[in-house]
C-alpha positions in Angstrom: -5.2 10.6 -39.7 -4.0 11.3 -36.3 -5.3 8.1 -33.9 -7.9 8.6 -31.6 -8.2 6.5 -27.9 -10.5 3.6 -27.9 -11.9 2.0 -24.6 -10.5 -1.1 -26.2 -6.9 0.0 -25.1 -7.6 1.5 -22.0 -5.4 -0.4 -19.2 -5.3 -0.2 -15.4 -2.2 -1.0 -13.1 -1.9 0.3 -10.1 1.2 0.4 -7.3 0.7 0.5 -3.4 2.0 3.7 -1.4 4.2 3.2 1.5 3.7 7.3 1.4 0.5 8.2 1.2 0.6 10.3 -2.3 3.6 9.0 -2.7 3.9 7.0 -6.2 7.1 4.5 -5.0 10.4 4.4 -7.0 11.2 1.1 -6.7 9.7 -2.5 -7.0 7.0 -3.5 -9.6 3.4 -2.7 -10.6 0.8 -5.1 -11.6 -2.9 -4.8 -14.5 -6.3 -4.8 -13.0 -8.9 -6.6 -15.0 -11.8 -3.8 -15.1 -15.3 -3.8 -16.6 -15.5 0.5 -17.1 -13.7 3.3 -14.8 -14.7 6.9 -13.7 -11.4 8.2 -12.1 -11.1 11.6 -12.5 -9.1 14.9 -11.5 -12.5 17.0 -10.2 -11.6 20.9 -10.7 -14.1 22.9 -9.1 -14.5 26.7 -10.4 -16.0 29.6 -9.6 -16.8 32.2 -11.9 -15.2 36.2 -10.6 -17.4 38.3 -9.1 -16.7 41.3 -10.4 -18.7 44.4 -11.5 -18.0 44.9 -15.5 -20.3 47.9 -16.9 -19.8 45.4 -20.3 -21.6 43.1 -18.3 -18.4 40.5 -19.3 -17.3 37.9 -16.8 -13.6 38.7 -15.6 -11.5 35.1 -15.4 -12.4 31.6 -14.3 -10.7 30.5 -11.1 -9.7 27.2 -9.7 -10.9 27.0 -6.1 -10.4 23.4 -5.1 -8.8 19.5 -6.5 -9.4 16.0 -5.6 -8.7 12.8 -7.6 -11.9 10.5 -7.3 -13.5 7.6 -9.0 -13.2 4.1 -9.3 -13.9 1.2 -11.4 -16.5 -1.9 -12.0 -15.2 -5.7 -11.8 -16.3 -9.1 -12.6 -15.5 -10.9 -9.4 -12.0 -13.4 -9.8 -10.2 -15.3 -7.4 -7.2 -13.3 -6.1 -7.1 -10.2 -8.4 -8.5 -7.7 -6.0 -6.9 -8.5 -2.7 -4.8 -5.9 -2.0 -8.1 -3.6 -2.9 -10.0 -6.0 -0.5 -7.1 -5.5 1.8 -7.7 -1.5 1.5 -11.0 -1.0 1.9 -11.6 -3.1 5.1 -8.1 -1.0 6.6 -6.4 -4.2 7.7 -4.4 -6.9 6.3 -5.1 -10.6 5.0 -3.6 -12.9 7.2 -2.5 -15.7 6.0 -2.0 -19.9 6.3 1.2 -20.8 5.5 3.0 -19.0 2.1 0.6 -16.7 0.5 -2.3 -18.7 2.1 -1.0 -22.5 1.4 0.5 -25.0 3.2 2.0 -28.2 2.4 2.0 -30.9 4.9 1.7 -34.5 6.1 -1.4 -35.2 8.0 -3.8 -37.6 9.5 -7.6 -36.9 9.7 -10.3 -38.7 12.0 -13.6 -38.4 11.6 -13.4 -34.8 13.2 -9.9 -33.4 13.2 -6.9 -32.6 10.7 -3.8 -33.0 12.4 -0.1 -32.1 10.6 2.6 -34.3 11.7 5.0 -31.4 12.3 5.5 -28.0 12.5 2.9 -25.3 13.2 1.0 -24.8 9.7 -2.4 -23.6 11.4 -0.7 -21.0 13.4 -2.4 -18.1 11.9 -6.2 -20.0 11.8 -8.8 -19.0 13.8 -12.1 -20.8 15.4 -14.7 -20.2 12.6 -12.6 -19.7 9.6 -13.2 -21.5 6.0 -10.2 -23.5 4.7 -9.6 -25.6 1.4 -8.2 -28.8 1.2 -6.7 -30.5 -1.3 -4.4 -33.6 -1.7 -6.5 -35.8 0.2 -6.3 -39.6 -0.6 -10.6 -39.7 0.0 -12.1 -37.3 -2.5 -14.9 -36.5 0.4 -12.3 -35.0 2.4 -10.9 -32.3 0.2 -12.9 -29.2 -0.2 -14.0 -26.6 1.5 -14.6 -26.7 5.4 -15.0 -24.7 8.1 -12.7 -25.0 11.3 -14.9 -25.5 14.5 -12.0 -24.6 17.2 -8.0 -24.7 16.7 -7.1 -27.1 19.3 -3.2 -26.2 18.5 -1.6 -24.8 15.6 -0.9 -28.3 14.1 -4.8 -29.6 14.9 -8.0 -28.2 13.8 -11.3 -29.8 14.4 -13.9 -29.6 12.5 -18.1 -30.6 13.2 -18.7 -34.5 13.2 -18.5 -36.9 10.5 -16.2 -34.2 8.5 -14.3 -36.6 7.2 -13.3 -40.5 6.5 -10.3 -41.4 8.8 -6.9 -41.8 7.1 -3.3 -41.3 8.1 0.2 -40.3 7.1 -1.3 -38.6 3.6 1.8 -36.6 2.2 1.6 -33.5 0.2 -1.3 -32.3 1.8 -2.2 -28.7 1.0 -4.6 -26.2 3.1 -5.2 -22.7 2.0 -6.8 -20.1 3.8 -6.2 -16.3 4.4 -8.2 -13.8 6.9 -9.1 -10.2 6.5 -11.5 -8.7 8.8 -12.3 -4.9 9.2 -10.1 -2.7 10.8 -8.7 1.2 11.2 -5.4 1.2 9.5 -5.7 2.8 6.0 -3.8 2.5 3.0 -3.5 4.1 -1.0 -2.4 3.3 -4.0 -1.1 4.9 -7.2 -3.6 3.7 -10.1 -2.7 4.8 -13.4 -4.7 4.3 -16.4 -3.1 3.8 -20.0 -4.5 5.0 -23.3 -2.2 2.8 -25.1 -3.2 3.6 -28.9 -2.3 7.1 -28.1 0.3 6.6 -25.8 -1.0 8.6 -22.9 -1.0 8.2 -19.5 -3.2 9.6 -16.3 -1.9 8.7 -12.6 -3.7 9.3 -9.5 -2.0 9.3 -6.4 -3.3 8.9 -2.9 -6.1 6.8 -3.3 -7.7 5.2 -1.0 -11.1 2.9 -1.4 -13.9 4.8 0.4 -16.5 2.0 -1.1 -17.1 -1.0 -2.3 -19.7 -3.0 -3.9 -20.5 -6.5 -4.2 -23.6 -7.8 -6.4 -24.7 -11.6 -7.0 -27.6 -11.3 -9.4 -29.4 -14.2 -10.7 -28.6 -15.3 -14.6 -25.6 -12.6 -14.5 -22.0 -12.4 -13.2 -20.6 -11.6 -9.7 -18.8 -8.5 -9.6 -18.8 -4.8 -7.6 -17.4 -1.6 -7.6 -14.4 -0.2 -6.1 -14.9 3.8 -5.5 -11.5 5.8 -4.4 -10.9 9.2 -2.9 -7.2 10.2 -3.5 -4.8 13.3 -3.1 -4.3 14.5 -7.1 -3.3 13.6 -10.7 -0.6 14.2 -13.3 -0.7 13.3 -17.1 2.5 12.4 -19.6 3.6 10.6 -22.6 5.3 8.0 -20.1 4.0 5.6 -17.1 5.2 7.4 -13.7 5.1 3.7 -12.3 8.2 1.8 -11.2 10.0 -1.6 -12.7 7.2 -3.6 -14.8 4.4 -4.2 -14.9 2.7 -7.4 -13.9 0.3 -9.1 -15.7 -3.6 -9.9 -13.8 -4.6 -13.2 -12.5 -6.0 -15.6 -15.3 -8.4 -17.2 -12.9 -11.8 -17.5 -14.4 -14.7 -14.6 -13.8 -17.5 -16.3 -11.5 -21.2 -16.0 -12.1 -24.5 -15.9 -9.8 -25.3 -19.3 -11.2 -22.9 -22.3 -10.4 -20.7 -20.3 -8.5 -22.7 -19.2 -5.2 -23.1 -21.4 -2.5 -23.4 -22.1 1.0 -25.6 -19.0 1.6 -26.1 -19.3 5.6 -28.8 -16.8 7.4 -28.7 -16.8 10.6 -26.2 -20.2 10.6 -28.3 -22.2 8.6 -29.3 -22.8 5.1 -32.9 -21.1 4.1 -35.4 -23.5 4.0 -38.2 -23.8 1.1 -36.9 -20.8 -0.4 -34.4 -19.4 -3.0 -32.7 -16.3 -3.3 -33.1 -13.9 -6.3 -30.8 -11.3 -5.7 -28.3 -10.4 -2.8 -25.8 -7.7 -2.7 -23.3 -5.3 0.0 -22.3 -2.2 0.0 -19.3 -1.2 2.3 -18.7 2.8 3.1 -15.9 3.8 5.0 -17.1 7.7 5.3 -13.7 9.3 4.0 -13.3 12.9 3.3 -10.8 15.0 1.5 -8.9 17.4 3.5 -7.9 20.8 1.7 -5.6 23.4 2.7 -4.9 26.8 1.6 -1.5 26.7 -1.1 -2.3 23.2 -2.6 -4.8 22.1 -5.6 -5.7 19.1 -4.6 -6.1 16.6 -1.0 -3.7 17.3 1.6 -5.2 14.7 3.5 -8.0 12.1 3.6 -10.2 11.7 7.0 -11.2 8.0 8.1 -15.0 7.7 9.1 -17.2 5.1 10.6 -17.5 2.0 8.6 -21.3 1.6 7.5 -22.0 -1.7 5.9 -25.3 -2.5 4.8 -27.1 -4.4 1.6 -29.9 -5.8 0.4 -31.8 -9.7 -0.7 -34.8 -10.5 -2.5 -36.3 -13.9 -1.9 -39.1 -16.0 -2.8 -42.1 -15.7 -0.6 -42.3 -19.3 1.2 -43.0 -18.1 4.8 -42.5 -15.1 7.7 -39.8 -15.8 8.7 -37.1 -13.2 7.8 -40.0 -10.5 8.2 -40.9 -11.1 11.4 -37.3 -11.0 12.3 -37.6 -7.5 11.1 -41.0 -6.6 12.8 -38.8 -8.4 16.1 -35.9 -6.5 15.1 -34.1 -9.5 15.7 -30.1 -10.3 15.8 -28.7 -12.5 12.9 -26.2 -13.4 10.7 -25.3 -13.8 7.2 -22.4 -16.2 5.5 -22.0 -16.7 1.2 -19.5 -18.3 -0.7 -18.6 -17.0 -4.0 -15.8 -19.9 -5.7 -15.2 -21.0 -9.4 -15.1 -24.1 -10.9 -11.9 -25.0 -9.5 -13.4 -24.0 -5.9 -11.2 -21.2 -5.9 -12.8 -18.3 -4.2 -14.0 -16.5 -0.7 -16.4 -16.9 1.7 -17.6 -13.3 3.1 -19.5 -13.4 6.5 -21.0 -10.7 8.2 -21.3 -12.1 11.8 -24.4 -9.5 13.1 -27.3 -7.8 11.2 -30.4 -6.2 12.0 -33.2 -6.2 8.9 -33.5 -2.5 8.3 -36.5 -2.8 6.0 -38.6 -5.5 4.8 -41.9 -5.0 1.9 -44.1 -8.2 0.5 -45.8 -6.7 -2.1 -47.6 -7.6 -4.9 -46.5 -6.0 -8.1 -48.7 -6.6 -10.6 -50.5 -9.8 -12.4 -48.5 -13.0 -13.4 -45.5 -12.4 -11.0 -43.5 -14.1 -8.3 -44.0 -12.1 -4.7 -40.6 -11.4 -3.3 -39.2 -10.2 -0.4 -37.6 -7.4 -0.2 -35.2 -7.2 2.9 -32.6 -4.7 3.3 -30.0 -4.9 6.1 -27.4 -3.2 8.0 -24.4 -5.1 9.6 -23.2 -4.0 13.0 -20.5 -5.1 15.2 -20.7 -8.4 16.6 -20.0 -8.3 20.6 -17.7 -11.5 20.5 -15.8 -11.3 17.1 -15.8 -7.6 17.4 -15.8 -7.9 14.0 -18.5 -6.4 10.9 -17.1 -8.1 8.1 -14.6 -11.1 7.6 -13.5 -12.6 4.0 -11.7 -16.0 4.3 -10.0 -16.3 1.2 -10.1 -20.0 0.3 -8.5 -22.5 -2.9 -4.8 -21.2 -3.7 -1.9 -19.7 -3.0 -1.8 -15.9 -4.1 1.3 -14.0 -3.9 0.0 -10.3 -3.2 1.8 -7.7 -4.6 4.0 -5.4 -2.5 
């Protein structure tokens, strides 16, 4: 009997573009870890308009192309960086090699200083970092940077840390990525590797992303692409090998959520039920006359919005959106290891709020949705501090 695919053997790998459409001839490819995917090559038709007195339909003709689609993920540390990267248009910045650097440092109560070299060059006031190494345990983990005083000092907010000196080996980890306007695509093929087939998609570029922390379930999202076209073969069209994924754990809504900051601060006599973001970066496909498929993709306006449901304990958060009120919202998503990211969204306005009650025997919620906008100082919509390890990103 002649095999037939099973989504057991489905793979992903996927290859950046210095070209956009371009699949690269040279270096290496790496696996994505994937939950389900919907890329696709959409065909659109149209049927000939012709007169027939046997009232037949001429032909079938292909009037347009575009590779679309994307894929859902359980969230791990360091897997989808480069996608990350993408989707806000900018690139991570980074502490030291991929993110880590090892050092010999003294702390006081409020500051982290190196003994030499310039290891916090690439920190900024505000950002999260991860220590580890330090001889008193309350002094690892991770902080957040008050201002960089140089880039071998960082303070942090009072009593911080215990004071102790010359402690060798060291290690802080951090990387940066905050929204920006340079856009990037990938190759992503997919593998049907108990029939040996293979479906690449070239030019694609993330036009959303998702991000859902549900209570009693995982953390994961969405990546959605809009690309230029697609070829099928017997054979991977990728270059070198192919890399293996990360083998860091998956996080969940339960353990692995922290630090959820509104406005600055923790919420008070409440707990959150649900919280998620949705980021939309408003891309289009661009067609010409001669080509099946993109010729282009057009950049939009970045529109970042999502949505919480909380306990009922008090007014607050709905009066702020009666007041339509300025504020800010700061999670941490991190495994067991405390490997993770810390995604802040410096300014949002509450869009919509409802306190209902639904029916009998039920805990009133509410409902807020909200819509992120660019913060005047930062000029920023989104940062992720990536915080815990180093992560070599691939090419």
């Amino acid at each position: 009997m002649t095999g037939l695919a099973t989504t057991s053997r489905v793979g992903l790998r996927f290859r950046k573009e210095a070209n956009w459409g371009v699949t690269p001839t040279t270096g290496n490819h790496k696996s994505l870890r994937l939950v389900s995917e919907s890329l696709n090559f959409n065909i659109g038709t149209d049927s000939s308009k012709e007169i027939r007195s046997d009232r037949q339909t001429t032909d079938l003709i292909q009037i347009s192309a575009s590779a679309e689609g994307g894929f859902n993920f359980e969230l791990s540390y360091g897997e989808y960086d480069p996608i990350f990267s993408s989707a806000l248009q900018a690139d991570w910045v980074e502490a030291g090699t991929d993110g880590e650097s090892t050092m010999t440092a003294t702390f006081t109560t409020t500051a982290l200083t190196a003994s030499a070299g310039t290891p916090f060059v690439n920190i900024e006031d505000g950002q999260w970092v991860s220590i580890s190494g330090a001889v008193n345990e309350a002094n690892n983990g991770i902080k957040q940077v008050l201002t960089k005083t140089s880039s071998s000092i960082l303070t942090f907010a009072a009593s911080t840390f215990t004071a102790e000196s010359g402690t060798a080996n060291l290690k802080v980890s951090s990387a940066r990525l905050k929204n920006g306007v340079t856009q990037s695509s990938f190759t992503i093929e997919k593998e049907f590797a108990d029939i040996v087939q293979f479906i690449s998609y070239r030019g694609m570029m993330p036009s959303q992303m998702t991000l859902d922390v549900q209570s009693g379930s995982f953390a994961g999202g969405s990546f959605t692409f809009l690309g230029k076209d697609s070829a099928q073969a017997a054979v991977t069209v990728m270059p070198g090998t192919k890399g293996a994924s990360l083998s860091y754990p998956v996080m969940n809504s339960v353990n692995n959520v922290s630090n959820i900051l509104e406005n600055g601060a923790a919420l008070a006599n409440t707990f959150i039920k649900s919280l998620s973001l949705s980021l939309d970066n408003g891309l289009r496909g661009q067609d010409a006359i001669g080509v099946l498929g993109n010729v282009g993709i057009g950049n939009g306006n970045l529109n970042l919005s999502g949505s919480m449901d909380i306990y009922f304990a008090d007014a607050a958060l709905y009066q702020k959106f009666i007041n339509n009120t300025d504020s800010s919202l700061s999670f941490r998503l991190s495994d067991s290891a405390g490997r993770g990211y810390v995604f802040t969204l410096p300014r949002i306005k509450y869009s919509n709020a409802q306190i209902v009650a639904g029916g009998m025997n039920q805990d009133v919620m509410v409902s807020l949705s909200w819509q992120a906008i660019r913060h005047p100082t930062s000029g920023t919509t989104i940062i992720i501090d990536r915080v815990g390890a180093a992560v070599a990103l691939p090419i």
